[in-house]
PDB file of C-alpha atoms in Angstrom:
ATOM      1  CA  MET A   1      17.736   2.119   2.490  1.00  0.00           C
ATOM      2  CA  SER A   2      20.149   2.475   5.440  1.00  0.00           C
ATOM      3  CA  THR A   3      23.682   2.262   5.243  1.00  0.00           C
ATOM      4  CA  TYR A   4      24.437   0.315   8.321  1.00  0.00           C
ATOM      5  CA  PHE A   5      24.432  -3.633   8.612  1.00  0.00           C
ATOM      6  CA  LYS A   6      21.043  -5.047   9.785  1.00  0.00           C
ATOM      7  CA  ASN A   7      21.680  -8.443  11.440  1.00  0.00           C
ATOM      8  CA  LYS A   8      18.890 -10.837  10.971  1.00  0.00           C
ATOM      9  CA  THR A   9      19.809 -12.947  14.041  1.00  0.00           C
ATOM     10  CA  LEU A  10      19.460  -9.655  16.112  1.00  0.00           C
ATOM     11  CA  ALA A  11      16.373  -8.584  14.626  1.00  0.00           C
ATOM     12  CA  THR A  12      14.684 -12.014  15.382  1.00  0.00           C
ATOM     13  CA  PHE A  13      15.961 -11.941  18.748  1.00  0.00           C
ATOM     14  CA  ILE A  14      14.457  -8.464  19.522  1.00  0.00           C
ATOM     15  CA  ALA A  15      11.183  -9.531  17.969  1.00  0.00           C
ATOM     16  CA  ALA A  16      10.938 -12.663  20.284  1.00  0.00           C
ATOM     17  CA  VAL A  17      12.064 -10.839  23.523  1.00  0.00           C
ATOM     18  CA  SER A  18      10.593  -7.220  23.279  1.00  0.00           C
ATOM     19  CA  GLY A  19       8.517  -7.287  19.948  1.00  0.00           C
ATOM     20  CA  GLY A  20       5.344  -6.270  21.894  1.00  0.00           C
ATOM     21  CA  LEU A  21       6.925  -2.757  21.971  1.00  0.00           C
ATOM     22  CA  GLY A  22       7.683  -2.571  18.368  1.00  0.00           C
ATOM     23  CA  LEU A  23      11.454  -2.335  18.897  1.00  0.00           C
ATOM     24  CA  HIS A  24      12.418  -4.929  16.389  1.00  0.00           C
ATOM     25  CA  ARG A  25      10.542  -2.678  13.753  1.00  0.00           C
ATOM     26  CA  PHE A  26      12.387   0.299  14.672  1.00  0.00           C
ATOM     27  CA  TYR A  27      15.638  -1.673  14.336  1.00  0.00           C
ATOM     28  CA  VAL A  28      14.762  -2.895  10.891  1.00  0.00           C
ATOM     29  CA  CYS A  29      12.663  -0.027   9.134  1.00  0.00           C
ATOM     30  CA  GLY A  30      13.408   2.841  11.399  1.00  0.00           C
ATOM     31  CA  LYS A  31      11.215   5.453  13.516  1.00  0.00           C
ATOM     32  CA  LYS A  32       8.973   6.121  10.687  1.00  0.00           C
ATOM     33  CA  ASP A  33       7.724   2.719  10.678  1.00  0.00           C
ATOM     34  CA  LEU A  34       3.895   2.600  11.013  1.00  0.00           C
ATOM     35  CA  PHE A  35       3.487  -0.829  12.515  1.00  0.00           C
ATOM     36  CA  GLY A  36       6.334  -0.240  15.105  1.00  0.00           C
ATOM     37  CA  TRP A  37       4.089   2.815  16.086  1.00  0.00           C
ATOM     38  CA  LEU A  38       1.034   0.335  16.224  1.00  0.00           C
ATOM     39  CA  HIS A  39       2.803  -1.876  18.542  1.00  0.00           C
ATOM     40  CA  VAL A  40       3.631   1.114  20.866  1.00  0.00           C
ATOM     41  CA  SER A  41      -0.048   2.437  20.576  1.00  0.00           C
ATOM     42  CA  SER A  42      -1.169  -0.987  22.074  1.00  0.00           C
ATOM     43  CA  LEU A  43       0.615  -0.337  25.332  1.00  0.00           C
ATOM     44  CA  ILE A  44      -1.161   3.321  25.189  1.00  0.00           C
ATOM     45  CA  LEU A  45      -4.509   1.732  24.569  1.00  0.00           C
ATOM     46  CA  CYS A  46      -4.000  -0.647  27.659  1.00  0.00           C
ATOM     47  CA  GLY A  47      -3.473   2.373  29.952  1.00  0.00           C
ATOM     48  CA  LEU A  48      -6.626   4.106  28.213  1.00  0.00           C
ATOM     49  CA  LEU A  49      -8.532   1.012  28.877  1.00  0.00           C
ATOM     50  CA  TRP A  50      -7.641   0.801  32.382  1.00  0.00           C
ATOM     51  CA  LEU A  51      -8.258   4.461  33.166  1.00  0.00           C
ATOM     52  CA  ALA A  52     -11.785   4.116  31.429  1.00  0.00           C
ATOM     53  CA  ASN A  53     -12.923   1.247  33.350  1.00  0.00           C
ATOM     54  CA  ARG A  54     -10.965   0.020  36.362  1.00  0.00           C
ATOM     55  CA  GLU A  55     -13.628  -2.496  37.263  1.00  0.00           C
ATOM     56  CA  MET A  56     -12.945  -4.541  33.740  1.00  0.00           C
ATOM     57  CA  GLN A  57     -11.197  -7.753  34.113  1.00  0.00           C
ATOM     58  CA  GLY A  58      -7.564  -7.493  33.853  1.00  0.00           C
ATOM     59  CA  PHE A  59      -7.108  -9.636  30.810  1.00  0.00           C
ATOM     60  CA  PHE A  60      -9.354  -7.557  28.712  1.00  0.00           C
ATOM     61  CA  ILE A  61      -7.490  -4.483  29.646  1.00  0.00           C
ATOM     62  CA  ILE A  62      -3.984  -6.151  28.551  1.00  0.00           C
ATOM     63  CA  GLY A  63      -5.714  -7.699  25.647  1.00  0.00           C
ATOM     64  CA  PRO A  64      -4.206  -5.155  23.167  1.00  0.00           C
ATOM     65  CA  MET A  65      -0.725  -5.775  24.416  1.00  0.00           C
ATOM     66  CA  ILE A  66      -1.316  -9.605  24.450  1.00  0.00           C
ATOM     67  CA  LEU A  67      -2.301  -9.236  20.727  1.00  0.00           C
ATOM     68  CA  SER A  68       0.817  -7.146  20.035  1.00  0.00           C
ATOM     69  CA  VAL A  69       3.061  -9.788  21.855  1.00  0.00           C
ATOM     70  CA  LEU A  70       1.564 -12.739  19.652  1.00  0.00           C
ATOM     71  CA  ALA A  71       1.971 -10.802  16.503  1.00  0.00           C
ATOM     72  CA  SER A  72       5.530  -9.975  17.488  1.00  0.00           C
ATOM     73  CA  PHE A  73       6.319 -13.759  17.751  1.00  0.00           C
ATOM     74  CA  ILE A  74       4.828 -14.293  14.351  1.00  0.00           C
ATOM     75  CA  GLU A  75       7.109 -11.608  13.080  1.00  0.00           C
ATOM     76  CA  ALA A  76      10.102 -12.984  14.888  1.00  0.00           C
ATOM     77  CA  LEU A  77       9.355 -16.354  12.897  1.00  0.00           C
ATOM     78  CA  VAL A  78       8.991 -14.547   9.647  1.00  0.00           C
ATOM     79  CA  ILE A  79      12.107 -12.559  10.094  1.00  0.00           C
ATOM     80  CA  GLY A  80      14.132 -15.759  11.123  1.00  0.00           C
ATOM     81  CA  LEU A  81      12.917 -17.879   8.270  1.00  0.00           C
ATOM     82  CA  THR A  82      13.596 -15.270   5.705  1.00  0.00           C
ATOM     83  CA  PRO A  83      16.480 -16.725   3.648  1.00  0.00           C
ATOM     84  CA  ASP A  84      19.701 -14.699   4.021  1.00  0.00           C
ATOM     85  CA  ASP A  85      20.099 -13.626   0.468  1.00  0.00           C
ATOM     86  CA  LYS A  86      16.356 -12.132   0.476  1.00  0.00           C
ATOM     87  CA  TRP A  87      17.213 -10.313   3.954  1.00  0.00           C
ATOM     88  CA  ASP A  88      20.210  -8.876   2.312  1.00  0.00           C
ATOM     89  CA  ALA A  89      18.777  -7.810  -0.928  1.00  0.00           C
ATOM     90  CA  ARG A  90      16.044  -5.882   1.230  1.00  0.00           C
ATOM     91  CA  HIS A  91      17.826  -4.621   4.077  1.00  0.00           C
ATOM     92  CA  ASN A  92      21.380  -4.754   3.303  1.00  0.00           C
ATOM     93  CA  ALA A  93      21.626  -3.911  -0.273  1.00  0.00           C
ATOM     94  CA  THR A  94      24.177  -1.195  -0.207  1.00  0.00           C
ATOM     95  CA  GLY A  95      26.526  -2.847   2.221  1.00  0.00           C
ATOM     96  CA  GLN A  96      29.534  -4.996   1.672  1.00  0.00           C
ATOM     97  CA  ARG A  97      28.598  -7.450   4.607  1.00  0.00           C
ATOM     98  CA  GLN A  98      26.608 -10.564   4.107  1.00  0.00           C
ATOM     99  CA  SER A  99      24.146 -12.075   6.360  1.00  0.00           C
ATOM    100  CA  ASP A 100      25.293 -15.667   7.856  1.00  0.00           C
ATOM    101  CA  SER A 101      22.663 -17.290  10.062  1.00  0.00           C
ATOM    102  CA  ASN A 102      23.810 -20.018  12.200  1.00  0.00           C
ATOM    103  CA  TRP A 103      22.588 -22.071  15.181  1.00  0.00           C
ATOM    104  CA  PRO A 104      21.689 -19.010  17.471  1.00  0.00           C
ATOM    105  CA  LEU A 105      19.117 -18.129  14.894  1.00  0.00           C
ATOM    106  CA  ALA A 106      17.695 -21.799  14.895  1.00  0.00           C
ATOM    107  CA  VAL A 107      17.542 -21.885  18.731  1.00  0.00           C
ATOM    108  CA  ILE A 108      15.785 -18.547  18.973  1.00  0.00           C
ATOM    109  CA  LEU A 109      13.129 -19.812  16.387  1.00  0.00           C
ATOM    110  CA  VAL A 110      12.445 -22.909  18.348  1.00  0.00           C
ATOM    111  CA  LEU A 111      12.150 -21.148  21.571  1.00  0.00           C
ATOM    112  CA  THR A 112      10.032 -18.376  19.912  1.00  0.00           C
ATOM    113  CA  LEU A 113       7.728 -20.950  18.535  1.00  0.00           C
ATOM    114  CA  GLY A 114       7.388 -22.995  21.926  1.00  0.00           C
ATOM    115  CA  ILE A 115       6.992 -19.751  23.785  1.00  0.00           C
ATOM    116  CA  GLY A 116       4.474 -18.438  21.292  1.00  0.00           C
ATOM    117  CA  ALA A 117       2.491 -21.590  20.902  1.00  0.00           C
ATOM    118  CA  THR A 118       2.225 -21.653  24.758  1.00  0.00           C
ATOM    119  CA  ALA A 119       1.188 -18.118  25.072  1.00  0.00           C
ATOM    120  CA  LEU A 120      -1.364 -18.326  22.443  1.00  0.00           C
ATOM    121  CA  ILE A 121      -2.993 -21.514  23.844  1.00  0.00           C
ATOM    122  CA  ALA A 122      -2.938 -19.981  27.397  1.00  0.00           C
ATOM    123  CA  SER A 123      -4.649 -16.732  26.072  1.00  0.00           C
ATOM    124  CA  MET A 124      -7.356 -18.853  24.342  1.00  0.00           C
ATOM    125  CA  ALA A 125      -8.030 -20.744  27.419  1.00  0.00           C
ATOM    126  CA  ARG A 126      -8.158 -17.630  29.415  1.00  0.00           C
ATOM    127  CA  LEU A 127     -10.446 -15.856  27.183  1.00  0.00           C
ATOM    128  CA  PHE A 128     -12.834 -18.962  26.898  1.00  0.00           C
ATOM    129  CA  ASP A 129     -12.949 -19.230  30.808  1.00  0.00           C
ATOM    130  CA  LEU A 130     -13.832 -15.410  31.136  1.00  0.00           C
ATOM    131  CA  LEU A 131     -16.375 -15.576  28.354  1.00  0.00           C
ATOM    132  CA  PHE A 132     -18.267 -18.766  29.128  1.00  0.00           C
ATOM    133  CA  THR A 133     -17.762 -19.326  32.886  1.00  0.00           C
ATOM    134  CA  GLY A 134     -17.396 -15.488  34.021  1.00  0.00           C
ATOM    135  CA  GLY A 135     -13.690 -16.463  35.271  1.00  0.00           C
ATOM    136  CA  ALA A 136     -14.846 -19.450  37.538  1.00  0.00           C
ATOM    137  CA  TYR A 137     -11.496 -21.179  36.975  1.00  0.00           C
ATOM    138  CA  GLY A 138      -9.203 -18.522  38.189  1.00  0.00           C
TER     139      GLY A 138
END
């Protein structure tokens, strides 16, 4: 376990804003976190897909990054909805400070849920448009 205090609200905010890059995983678990590197590898995979086939639809090229971002929205909700005592037992067990989540966390969770649901629905709509009409609607 780490000796510095890990703020649950900050971890939720990082997951919601830049979770597609895995920054929240590195904040919570450190540089050796496999899932954090999996988020980073989605960006590399997007670059490799673009290099391999530049004629491919852009939606399919950025598909791994879209999945990473959607997963980070779920991770933000999981982190934010974890009770403070369980968060402290897992991530701040050796420290003297205790987590005290307030309204900023609630606002971050509501915005994350709204933006995440919108992104998921938009991604599904675009995917079905591409698969069933060949992109006729945009």
